[in-house]
Coordinates of C-alpha atoms in Angstrom, one line a residue:
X1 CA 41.4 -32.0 82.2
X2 CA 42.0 -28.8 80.2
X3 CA 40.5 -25.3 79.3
X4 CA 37.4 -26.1 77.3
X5 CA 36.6 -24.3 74.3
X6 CA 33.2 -24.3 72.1
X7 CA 33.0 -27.0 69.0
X8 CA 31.2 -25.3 66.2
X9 CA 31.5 -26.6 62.6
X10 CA 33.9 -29.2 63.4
X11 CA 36.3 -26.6 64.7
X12 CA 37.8 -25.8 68.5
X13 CA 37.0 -22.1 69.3
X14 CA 37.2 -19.5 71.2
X15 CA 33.9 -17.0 72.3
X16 CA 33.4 -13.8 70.3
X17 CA 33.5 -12.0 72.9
X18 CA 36.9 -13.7 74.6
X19 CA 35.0 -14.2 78.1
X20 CA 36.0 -17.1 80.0
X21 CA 34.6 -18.7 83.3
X22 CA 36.8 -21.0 85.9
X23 CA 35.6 -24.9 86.2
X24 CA 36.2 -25.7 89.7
X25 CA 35.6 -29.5 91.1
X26 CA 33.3 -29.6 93.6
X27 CA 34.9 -31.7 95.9
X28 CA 38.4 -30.0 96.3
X29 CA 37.7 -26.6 94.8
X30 CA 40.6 -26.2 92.4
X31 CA 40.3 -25.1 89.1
X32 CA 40.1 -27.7 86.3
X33 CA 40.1 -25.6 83.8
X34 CA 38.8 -22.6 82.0
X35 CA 35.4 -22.5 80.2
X36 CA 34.7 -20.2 76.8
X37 CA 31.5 -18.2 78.3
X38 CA 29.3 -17.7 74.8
X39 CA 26.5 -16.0 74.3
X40 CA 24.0 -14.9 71.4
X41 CA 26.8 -14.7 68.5
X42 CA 28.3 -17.8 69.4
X43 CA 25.0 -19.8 69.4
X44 CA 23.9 -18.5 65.8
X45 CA 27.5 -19.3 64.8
X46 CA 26.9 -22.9 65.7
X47 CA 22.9 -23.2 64.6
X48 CA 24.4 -21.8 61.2
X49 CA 26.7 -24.5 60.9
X50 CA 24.0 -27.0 61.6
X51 CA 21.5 -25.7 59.5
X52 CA 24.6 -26.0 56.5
X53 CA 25.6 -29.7 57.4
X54 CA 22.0 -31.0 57.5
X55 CA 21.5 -31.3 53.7
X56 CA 24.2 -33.5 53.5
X57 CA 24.2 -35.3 57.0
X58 CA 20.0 -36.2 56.3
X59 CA 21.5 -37.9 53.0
X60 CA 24.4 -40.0 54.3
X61 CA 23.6 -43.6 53.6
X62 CA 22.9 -45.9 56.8
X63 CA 26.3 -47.4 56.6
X64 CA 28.1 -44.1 57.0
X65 CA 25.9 -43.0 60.2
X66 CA 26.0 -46.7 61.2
X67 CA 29.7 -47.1 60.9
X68 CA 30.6 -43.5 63.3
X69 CA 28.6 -44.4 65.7
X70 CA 29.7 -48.0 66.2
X71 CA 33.2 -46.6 66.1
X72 CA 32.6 -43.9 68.7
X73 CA 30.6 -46.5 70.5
X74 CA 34.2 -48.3 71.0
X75 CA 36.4 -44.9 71.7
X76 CA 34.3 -44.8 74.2
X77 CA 34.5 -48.1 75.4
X78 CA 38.1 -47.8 75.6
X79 CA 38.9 -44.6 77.1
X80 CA 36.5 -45.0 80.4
X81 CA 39.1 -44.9 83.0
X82 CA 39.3 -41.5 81.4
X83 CA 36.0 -40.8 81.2
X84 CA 35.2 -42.0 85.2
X85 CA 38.3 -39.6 86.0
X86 CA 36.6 -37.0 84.8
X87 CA 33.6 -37.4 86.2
X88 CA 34.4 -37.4 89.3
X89 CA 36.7 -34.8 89.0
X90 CA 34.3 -32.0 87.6
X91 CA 31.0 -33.3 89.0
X92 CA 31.9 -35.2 92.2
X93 CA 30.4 -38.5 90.9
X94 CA 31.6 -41.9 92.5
X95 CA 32.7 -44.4 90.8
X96 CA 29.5 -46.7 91.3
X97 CA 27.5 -44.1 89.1
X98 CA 30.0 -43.0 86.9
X99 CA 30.7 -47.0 85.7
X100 CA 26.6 -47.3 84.9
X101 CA 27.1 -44.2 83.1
X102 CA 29.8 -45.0 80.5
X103 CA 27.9 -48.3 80.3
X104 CA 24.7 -46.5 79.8
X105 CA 26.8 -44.1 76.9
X106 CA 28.7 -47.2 75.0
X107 CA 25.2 -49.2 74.9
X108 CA 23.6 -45.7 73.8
X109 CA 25.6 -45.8 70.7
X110 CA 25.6 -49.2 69.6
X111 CA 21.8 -49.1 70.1
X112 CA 21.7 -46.1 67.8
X113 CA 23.6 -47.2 65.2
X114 CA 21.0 -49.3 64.4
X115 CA 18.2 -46.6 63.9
X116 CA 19.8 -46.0 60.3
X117 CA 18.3 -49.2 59.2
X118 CA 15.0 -48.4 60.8
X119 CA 11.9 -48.4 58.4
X120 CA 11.0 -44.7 57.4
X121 CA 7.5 -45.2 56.6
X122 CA 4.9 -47.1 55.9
X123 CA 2.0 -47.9 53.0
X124 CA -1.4 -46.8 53.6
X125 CA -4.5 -47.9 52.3
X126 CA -6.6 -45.5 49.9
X127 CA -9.7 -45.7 48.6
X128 CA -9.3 -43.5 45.7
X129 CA -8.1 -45.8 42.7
X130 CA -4.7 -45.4 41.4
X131 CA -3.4 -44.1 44.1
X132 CA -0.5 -45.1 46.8
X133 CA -0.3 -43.7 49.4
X134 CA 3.1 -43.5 52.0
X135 CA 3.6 -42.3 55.6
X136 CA 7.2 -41.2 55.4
X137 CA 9.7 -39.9 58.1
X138 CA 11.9 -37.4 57.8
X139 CA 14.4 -35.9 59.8
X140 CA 13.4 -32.4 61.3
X141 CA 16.4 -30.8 60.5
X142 CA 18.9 -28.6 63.5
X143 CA 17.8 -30.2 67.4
X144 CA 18.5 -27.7 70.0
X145 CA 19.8 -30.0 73.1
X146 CA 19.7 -28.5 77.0
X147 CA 21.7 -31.1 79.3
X148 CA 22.2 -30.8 82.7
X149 CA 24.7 -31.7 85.1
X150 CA 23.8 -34.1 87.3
X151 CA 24.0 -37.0 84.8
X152 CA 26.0 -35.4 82.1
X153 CA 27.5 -38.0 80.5
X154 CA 24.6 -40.4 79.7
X155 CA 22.1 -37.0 79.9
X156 CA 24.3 -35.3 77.3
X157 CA 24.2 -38.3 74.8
X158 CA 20.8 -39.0 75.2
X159 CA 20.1 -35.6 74.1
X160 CA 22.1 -35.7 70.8
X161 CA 22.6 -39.4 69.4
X162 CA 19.1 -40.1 68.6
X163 CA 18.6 -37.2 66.7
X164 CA 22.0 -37.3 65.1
X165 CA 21.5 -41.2 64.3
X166 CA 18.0 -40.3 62.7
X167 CA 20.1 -38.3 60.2
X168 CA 19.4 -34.4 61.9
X169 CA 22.2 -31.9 63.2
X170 CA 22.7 -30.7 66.8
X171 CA 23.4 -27.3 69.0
X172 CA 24.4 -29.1 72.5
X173 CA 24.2 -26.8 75.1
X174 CA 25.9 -28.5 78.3
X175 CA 25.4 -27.3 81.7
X176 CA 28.0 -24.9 83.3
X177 CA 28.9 -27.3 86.1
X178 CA 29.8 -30.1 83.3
X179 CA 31.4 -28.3 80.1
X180 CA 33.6 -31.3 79.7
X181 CA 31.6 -34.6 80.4
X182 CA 28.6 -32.4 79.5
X183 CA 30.1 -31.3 76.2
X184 CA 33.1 -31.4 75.0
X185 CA 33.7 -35.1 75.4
X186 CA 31.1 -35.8 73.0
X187 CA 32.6 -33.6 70.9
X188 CA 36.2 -35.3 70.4
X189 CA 34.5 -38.5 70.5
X190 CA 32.4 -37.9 67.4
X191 CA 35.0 -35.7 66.0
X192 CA 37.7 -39.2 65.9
X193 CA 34.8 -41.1 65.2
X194 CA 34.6 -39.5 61.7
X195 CA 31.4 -37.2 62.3
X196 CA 31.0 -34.9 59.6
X197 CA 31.7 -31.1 60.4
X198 CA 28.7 -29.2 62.0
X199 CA 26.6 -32.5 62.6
X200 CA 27.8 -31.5 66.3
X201 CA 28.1 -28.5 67.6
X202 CA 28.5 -27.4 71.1
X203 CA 28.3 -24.0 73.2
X204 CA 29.5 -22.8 76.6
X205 CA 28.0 -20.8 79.1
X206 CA 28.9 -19.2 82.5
X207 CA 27.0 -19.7 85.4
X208 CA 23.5 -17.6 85.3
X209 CA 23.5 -17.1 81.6
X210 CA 22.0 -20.3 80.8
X211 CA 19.2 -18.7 79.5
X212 CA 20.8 -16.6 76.7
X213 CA 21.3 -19.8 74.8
X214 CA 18.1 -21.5 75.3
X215 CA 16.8 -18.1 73.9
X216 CA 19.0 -17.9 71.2
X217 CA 17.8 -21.7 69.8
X218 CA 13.9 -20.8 70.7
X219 CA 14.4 -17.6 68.6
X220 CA 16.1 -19.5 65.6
X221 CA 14.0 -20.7 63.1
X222 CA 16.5 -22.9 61.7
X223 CA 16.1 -25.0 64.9
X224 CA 13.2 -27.2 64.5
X225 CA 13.2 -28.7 67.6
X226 CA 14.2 -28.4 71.6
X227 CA 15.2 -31.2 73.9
X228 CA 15.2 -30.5 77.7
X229 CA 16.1 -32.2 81.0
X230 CA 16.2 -30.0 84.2
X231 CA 13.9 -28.6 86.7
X232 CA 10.9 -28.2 86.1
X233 CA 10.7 -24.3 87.0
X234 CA 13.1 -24.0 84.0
X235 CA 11.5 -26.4 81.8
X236 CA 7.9 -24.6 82.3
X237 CA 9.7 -21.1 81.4
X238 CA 11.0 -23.0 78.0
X239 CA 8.2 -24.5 77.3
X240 CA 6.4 -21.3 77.9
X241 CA 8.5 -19.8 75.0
X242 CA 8.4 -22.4 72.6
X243 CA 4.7 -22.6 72.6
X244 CA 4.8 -19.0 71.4
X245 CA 7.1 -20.2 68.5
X246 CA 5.5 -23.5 67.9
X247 CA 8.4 -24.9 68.1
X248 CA 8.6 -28.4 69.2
X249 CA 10.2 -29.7 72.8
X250 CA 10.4 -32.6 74.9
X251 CA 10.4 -32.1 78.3
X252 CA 12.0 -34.2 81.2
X253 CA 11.7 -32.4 84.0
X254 CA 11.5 -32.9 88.2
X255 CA 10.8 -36.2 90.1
X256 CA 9.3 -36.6 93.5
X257 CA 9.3 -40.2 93.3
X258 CA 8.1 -42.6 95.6
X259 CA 9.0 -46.1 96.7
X260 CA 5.6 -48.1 98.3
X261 CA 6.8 -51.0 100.7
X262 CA 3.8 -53.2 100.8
X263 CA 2.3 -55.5 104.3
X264 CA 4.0 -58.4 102.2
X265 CA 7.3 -56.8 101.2
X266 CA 10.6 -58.8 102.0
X267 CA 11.5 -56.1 104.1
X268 CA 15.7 -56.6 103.8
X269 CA 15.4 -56.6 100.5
X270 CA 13.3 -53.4 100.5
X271 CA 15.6 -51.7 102.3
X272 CA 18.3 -52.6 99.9
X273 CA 16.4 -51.1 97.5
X274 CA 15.6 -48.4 99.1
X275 CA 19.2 -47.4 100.1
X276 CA 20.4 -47.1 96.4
X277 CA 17.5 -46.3 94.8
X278 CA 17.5 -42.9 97.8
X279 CA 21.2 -42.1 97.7
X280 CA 23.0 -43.4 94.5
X281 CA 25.1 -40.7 93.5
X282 CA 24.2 -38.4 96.6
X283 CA 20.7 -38.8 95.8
X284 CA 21.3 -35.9 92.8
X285 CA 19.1 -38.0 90.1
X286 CA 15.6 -36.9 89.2
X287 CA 15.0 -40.7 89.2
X288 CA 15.9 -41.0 92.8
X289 CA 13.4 -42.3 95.8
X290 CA 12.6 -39.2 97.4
X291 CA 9.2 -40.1 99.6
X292 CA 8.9 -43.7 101.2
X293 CA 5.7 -45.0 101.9
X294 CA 5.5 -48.2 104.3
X295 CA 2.8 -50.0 105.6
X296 CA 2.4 -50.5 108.9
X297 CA 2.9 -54.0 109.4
X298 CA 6.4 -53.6 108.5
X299 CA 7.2 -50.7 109.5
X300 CA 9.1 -50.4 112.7
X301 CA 11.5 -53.5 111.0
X302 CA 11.8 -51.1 108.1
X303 CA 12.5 -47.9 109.8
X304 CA 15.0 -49.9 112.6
X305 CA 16.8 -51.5 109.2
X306 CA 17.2 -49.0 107.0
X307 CA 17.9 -45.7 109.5
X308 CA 20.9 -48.5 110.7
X309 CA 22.1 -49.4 106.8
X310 CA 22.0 -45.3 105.8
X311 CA 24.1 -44.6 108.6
X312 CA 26.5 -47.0 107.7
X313 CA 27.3 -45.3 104.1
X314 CA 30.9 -44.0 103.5
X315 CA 30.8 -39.8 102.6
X316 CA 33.7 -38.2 101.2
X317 CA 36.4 -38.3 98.0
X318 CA 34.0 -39.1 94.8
X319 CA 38.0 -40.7 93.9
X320 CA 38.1 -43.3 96.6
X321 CA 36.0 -46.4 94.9
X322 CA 34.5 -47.4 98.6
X323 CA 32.5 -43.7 98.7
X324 CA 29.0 -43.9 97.9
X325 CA 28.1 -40.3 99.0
X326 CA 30.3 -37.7 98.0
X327 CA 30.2 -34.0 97.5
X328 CA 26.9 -32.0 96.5
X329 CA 27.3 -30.0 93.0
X330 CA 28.0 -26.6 94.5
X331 CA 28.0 -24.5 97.6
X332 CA 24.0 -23.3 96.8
X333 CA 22.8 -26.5 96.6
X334 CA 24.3 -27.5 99.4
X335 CA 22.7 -24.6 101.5
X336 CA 19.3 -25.6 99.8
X337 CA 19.9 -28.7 101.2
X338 CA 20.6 -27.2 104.6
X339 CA 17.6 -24.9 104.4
X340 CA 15.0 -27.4 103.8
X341 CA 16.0 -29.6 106.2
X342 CA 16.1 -27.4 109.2
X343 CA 12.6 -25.6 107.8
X344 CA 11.0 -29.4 108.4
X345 CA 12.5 -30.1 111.6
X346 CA 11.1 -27.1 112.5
X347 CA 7.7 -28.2 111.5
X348 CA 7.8 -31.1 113.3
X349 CA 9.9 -33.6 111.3
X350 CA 12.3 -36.0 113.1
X351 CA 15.8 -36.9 111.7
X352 CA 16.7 -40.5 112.2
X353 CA 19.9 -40.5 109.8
X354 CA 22.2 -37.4 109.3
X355 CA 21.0 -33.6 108.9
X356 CA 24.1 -32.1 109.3
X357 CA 26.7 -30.8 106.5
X358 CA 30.0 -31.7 106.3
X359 CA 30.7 -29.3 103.4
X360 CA 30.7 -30.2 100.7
X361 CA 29.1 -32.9 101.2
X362 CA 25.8 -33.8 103.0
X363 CA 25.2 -36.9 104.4
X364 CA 22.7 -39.0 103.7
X365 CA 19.3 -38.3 105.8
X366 CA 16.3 -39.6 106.7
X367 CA 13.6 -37.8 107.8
X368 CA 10.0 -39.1 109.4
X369 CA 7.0 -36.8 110.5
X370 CA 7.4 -34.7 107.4
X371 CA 4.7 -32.1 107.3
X372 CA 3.0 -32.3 103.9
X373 CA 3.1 -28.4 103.3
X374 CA 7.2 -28.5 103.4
X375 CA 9.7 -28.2 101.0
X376 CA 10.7 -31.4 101.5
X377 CA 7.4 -33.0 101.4
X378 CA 6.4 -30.7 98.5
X379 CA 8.6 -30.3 95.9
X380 CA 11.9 -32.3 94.8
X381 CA 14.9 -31.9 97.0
X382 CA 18.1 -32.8 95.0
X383 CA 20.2 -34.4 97.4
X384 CA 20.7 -37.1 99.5
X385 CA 17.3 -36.7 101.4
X386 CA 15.1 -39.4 101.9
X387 CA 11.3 -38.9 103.9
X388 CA 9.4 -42.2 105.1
X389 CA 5.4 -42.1 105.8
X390 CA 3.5 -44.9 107.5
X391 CA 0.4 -45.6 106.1
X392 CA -2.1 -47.8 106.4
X393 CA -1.8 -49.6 103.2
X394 CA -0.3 -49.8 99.5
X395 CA -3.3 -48.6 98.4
X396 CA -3.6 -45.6 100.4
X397 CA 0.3 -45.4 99.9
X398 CA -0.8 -45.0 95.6
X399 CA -3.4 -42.5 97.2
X400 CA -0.9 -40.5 98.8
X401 CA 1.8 -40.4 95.9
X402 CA -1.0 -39.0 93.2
X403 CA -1.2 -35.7 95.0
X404 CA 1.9 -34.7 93.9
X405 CA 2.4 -32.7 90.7
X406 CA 5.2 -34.3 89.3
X407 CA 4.9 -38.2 88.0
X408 CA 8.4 -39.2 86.8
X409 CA 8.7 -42.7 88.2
X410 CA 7.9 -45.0 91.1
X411 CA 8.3 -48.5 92.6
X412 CA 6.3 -51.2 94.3
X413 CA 8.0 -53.7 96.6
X414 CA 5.8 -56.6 97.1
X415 CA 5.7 -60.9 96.9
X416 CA 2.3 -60.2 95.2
X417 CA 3.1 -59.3 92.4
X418 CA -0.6 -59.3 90.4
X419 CA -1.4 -56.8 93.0
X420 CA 1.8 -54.9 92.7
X421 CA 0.7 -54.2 88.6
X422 CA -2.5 -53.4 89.7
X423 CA -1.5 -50.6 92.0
X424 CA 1.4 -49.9 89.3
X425 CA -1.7 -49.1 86.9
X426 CA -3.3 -46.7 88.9
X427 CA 0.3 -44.6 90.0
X428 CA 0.0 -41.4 87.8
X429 CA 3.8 -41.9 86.7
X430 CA 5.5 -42.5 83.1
X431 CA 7.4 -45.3 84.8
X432 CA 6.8 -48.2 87.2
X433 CA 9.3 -50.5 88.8
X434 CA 7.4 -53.7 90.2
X435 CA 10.0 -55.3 92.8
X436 CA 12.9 -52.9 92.1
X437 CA 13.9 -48.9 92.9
X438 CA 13.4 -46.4 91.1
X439 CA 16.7 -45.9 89.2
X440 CA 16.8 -48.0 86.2
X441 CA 16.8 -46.9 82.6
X442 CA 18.5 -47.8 79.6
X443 CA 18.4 -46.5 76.3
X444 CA 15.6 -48.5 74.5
X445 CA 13.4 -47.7 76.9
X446 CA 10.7 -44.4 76.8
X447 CA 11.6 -42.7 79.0
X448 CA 9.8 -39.6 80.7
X449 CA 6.8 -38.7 83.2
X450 CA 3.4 -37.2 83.0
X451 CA 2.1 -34.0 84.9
X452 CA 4.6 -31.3 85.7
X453 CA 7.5 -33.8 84.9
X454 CA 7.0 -32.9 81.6
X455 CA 5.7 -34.5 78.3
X456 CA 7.5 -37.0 75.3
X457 CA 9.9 -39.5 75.8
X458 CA 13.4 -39.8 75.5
X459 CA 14.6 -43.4 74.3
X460 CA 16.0 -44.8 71.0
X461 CA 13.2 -46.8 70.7
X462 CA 11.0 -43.6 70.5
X463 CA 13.3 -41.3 68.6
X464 CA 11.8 -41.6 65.5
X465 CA 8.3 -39.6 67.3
X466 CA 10.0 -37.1 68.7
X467 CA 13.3 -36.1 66.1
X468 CA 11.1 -36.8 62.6
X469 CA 8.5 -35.0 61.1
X470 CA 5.8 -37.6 59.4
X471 CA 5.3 -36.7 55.9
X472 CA 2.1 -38.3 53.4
X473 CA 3.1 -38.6 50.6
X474 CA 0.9 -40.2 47.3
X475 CA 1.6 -40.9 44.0
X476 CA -0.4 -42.2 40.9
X477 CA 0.2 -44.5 38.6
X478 CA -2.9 -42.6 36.3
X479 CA -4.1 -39.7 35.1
X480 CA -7.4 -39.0 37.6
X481 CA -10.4 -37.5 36.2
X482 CA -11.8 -34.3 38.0
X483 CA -15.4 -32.8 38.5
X484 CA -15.2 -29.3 36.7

């Protein structure tokens, strides 16, 4: 990898103010490269170029926007052994994750490309003679983007390429942990994809000065809308702001997500499925299993299987393919991890699996007897933590996961399956998986949560609702004859 340096109107270049930051891997701690740190003039620089490039971008005919992203969607394609390297190497993901994230990217774009052929709009009936009447979309104009790291490739490009494919221009703002597969790889892949100039445009930040872009694009009124996946602490601050602006945002924010093994599950499968679903990627995706609810029938055969099956799981090098749990993001997050863990055993909580760092990594854990007013229990723990509740039931397990404030996604193992879509109905979560784990998504799909996860849905199938505004527009083929 190399130094990485904003992309703003088409152009490599530098901050204003010449600060840089060092881009250390979390696995080995050497330096990958350094990062332009931008700030305030930096991000008006690149909303300015956005704002310029929209009247001509929102014009391009569908073939142009079709064509660049099918080709980018093949640059892509054909440069993932670079793409995984990198990955791994600037946020310690494993070559398991990082494959179903290039997948997830390439499939991203050709999806997209096909949103240029899209219908805009749509005739509407009116009762006043002479008149027709149209609904018409139209895009919004410059997107604000907010990525995170944790995800960056896939989280990155589901940020921009809907809006970009709907014909609107983009400030990316990557995370500070992932410049590069956050960022800047989007940039050079757009940029030899033939992109126009300031379509893209992306801006740096060092660590803890996040929020000096984000206020930047709420501030800007040439940015007409915000896109944001992170915490939801963060995403309620933003949020918070925009409302003040009226400006626009969707919101995907934190998941505590449980996994409900029914009396009937198959219970090897279930712990399959509970193993990745807990710990893919060292558990550091908000779609991630974080509380298991088993009922009792099958419990002790669940908790025997899968506290043997977790313990089994290779930590270490994110480069060595057999690794499944490798390195947390950074040295906080792996004291959080620490913290929380120790502050529920403490409470009461038993560890059947791990609980002890092996910087940087953590190893995954399992944790029973959870008290319901910890951290753990409470609010989500990004990591490879995993608690398990017996209850009595499925349906006191659907009880149980309600109370939570967040609703990003759950699953239901069970042979009965009508049963399984009738407790599915009553889960207060944008998504349900009926006999699978909780990570799954691909980019047709709407995805998002209700509650404190956040609100709208990111998707290409829902792009048009979130990155157009809806215009009615009439016309008449005859003079009309007015009262006075």
């Amino acid at each position: 990898m190399r130094d990485v340096l904003h992309f703003i109107d088409g152009t490599w270049s530098r901050s204003v103010s010449g600060r840089t930051y060092d881009n250390r891997s979390p696995w080995s701690g050497e330096l990958i490269g350094r990062v332009a740190a931008g700030d305030e003039e930096d991000t008006r620089r690149a909303i300015d170029a956005a704002h310029t490039a929209f009247a001509q971008w929102s014009q391009a005919s569908p073939a142009q926007r079709q064509t660049i992203l099918l080709r980018a969607a093949d640059i892509l394609d054909g440069s993932r052994d670079n793409a995984l390297e990198s990955l791994a190497l600037e946020t310690g993901c494993g070559s398991q994750f990082g494959r179903i994230q290039v997948d997830f990217a390439v499939n991203l774009l050709r999806q997209a490309a096909q949103l240029a052929y899209r219908p805009v709009g749509e005739l509407l009936a009116s009762d006043i003679p002479g008149t027709q009447a149209m609904a018409i979309r139209r895009p919004v104009g410059v997107v604000g983007a907010i990525a995170p790291w944790n995800a960056s490739l896939t989280l990155s490009g589901r940020a921009i390429i809907g809006p970009i494919a709907l014909g609107n221009t983009v400030v990316l703002k990557p995370s500070e942990e992932s410049p590069f597969t956050g960022g800047a790889i989007w940039a050079e892949i757009l940029l030899e994809a033939g992109l126009p100039r300031g379509v893209l445009n992306v801006v740096t930040h060092a660590p803890g000065e996040a929020g000096v872009i984000a206020d930047a694009l709420l501030d800007s009124r040439r940015v007409k809308r915000i896109n944001f996946t992170g915490s939801t602490p963060t995403g309620r601050r933003l949020a918070e702001k925009a409302g003040s602006r009226l400006k626009r945002v969707v919101l995907q924010l934190s998941g505590q997500n449980p996994m409900i093994v029914a009396e009937d599950a198959d219970v090897g499968y279930a712990v399959e499925a509970a193993t990745y679903g807990s710990f893919l990627h060292q558990g550091q995706l908000c779609m991630c299993a974080r509380r298991i609810y088993v009922a009792r029938p099958v419990a002790d055969e669940f908790l025997t299987k899968f506290a043997a099956k977790v313990a089994t799981l290779p930590t270490g090098d994110p480069t060595d393919p057999t690794t499944v749990v490798g390195p947390v993001i950074n040295e906080w997050a792996l004291a959080t991890l620490e913290r929380r863990v120790k502050q529920a055993v403490d409470a009461g909580a038993r560890v059947l699996v791990g609980g002890e760092a092996a910087p940087p990594c953590y190893p995954a854990t399992v944790l029973v007897d959870v008290p319901p007013d910890t951290e753990l229990a409470e609010g989500e723990t990004f990591g490879p933590i995993v608690t398990v509740e017996i209850v009595e039931s499925a349906e006191q397990a659907v009880e149980l996961a309600n109370r939570s404030d967040l609703g990003l996604v759950a699953s239901i193992i069970s042979r009965d399956v009508p049963r399984a879509l009738r407790l599915a109905a009553r889960l207060e979560v944008g998504i349900v998986h009926v006999n699978d784990q909780t990570v799954n998504d691909e980019p047709q799909m709407p995805f998002g949560g209700v509650k404190d996860t956040g609100w709208g849905r990111f998707g290409i199938g829902v792009a048009a609702e979130e990155f157009t505004e809806l215009q009615w527009l009439t016309a008449r083929d005859q003079d009309r004859a007015f009262p006075f």
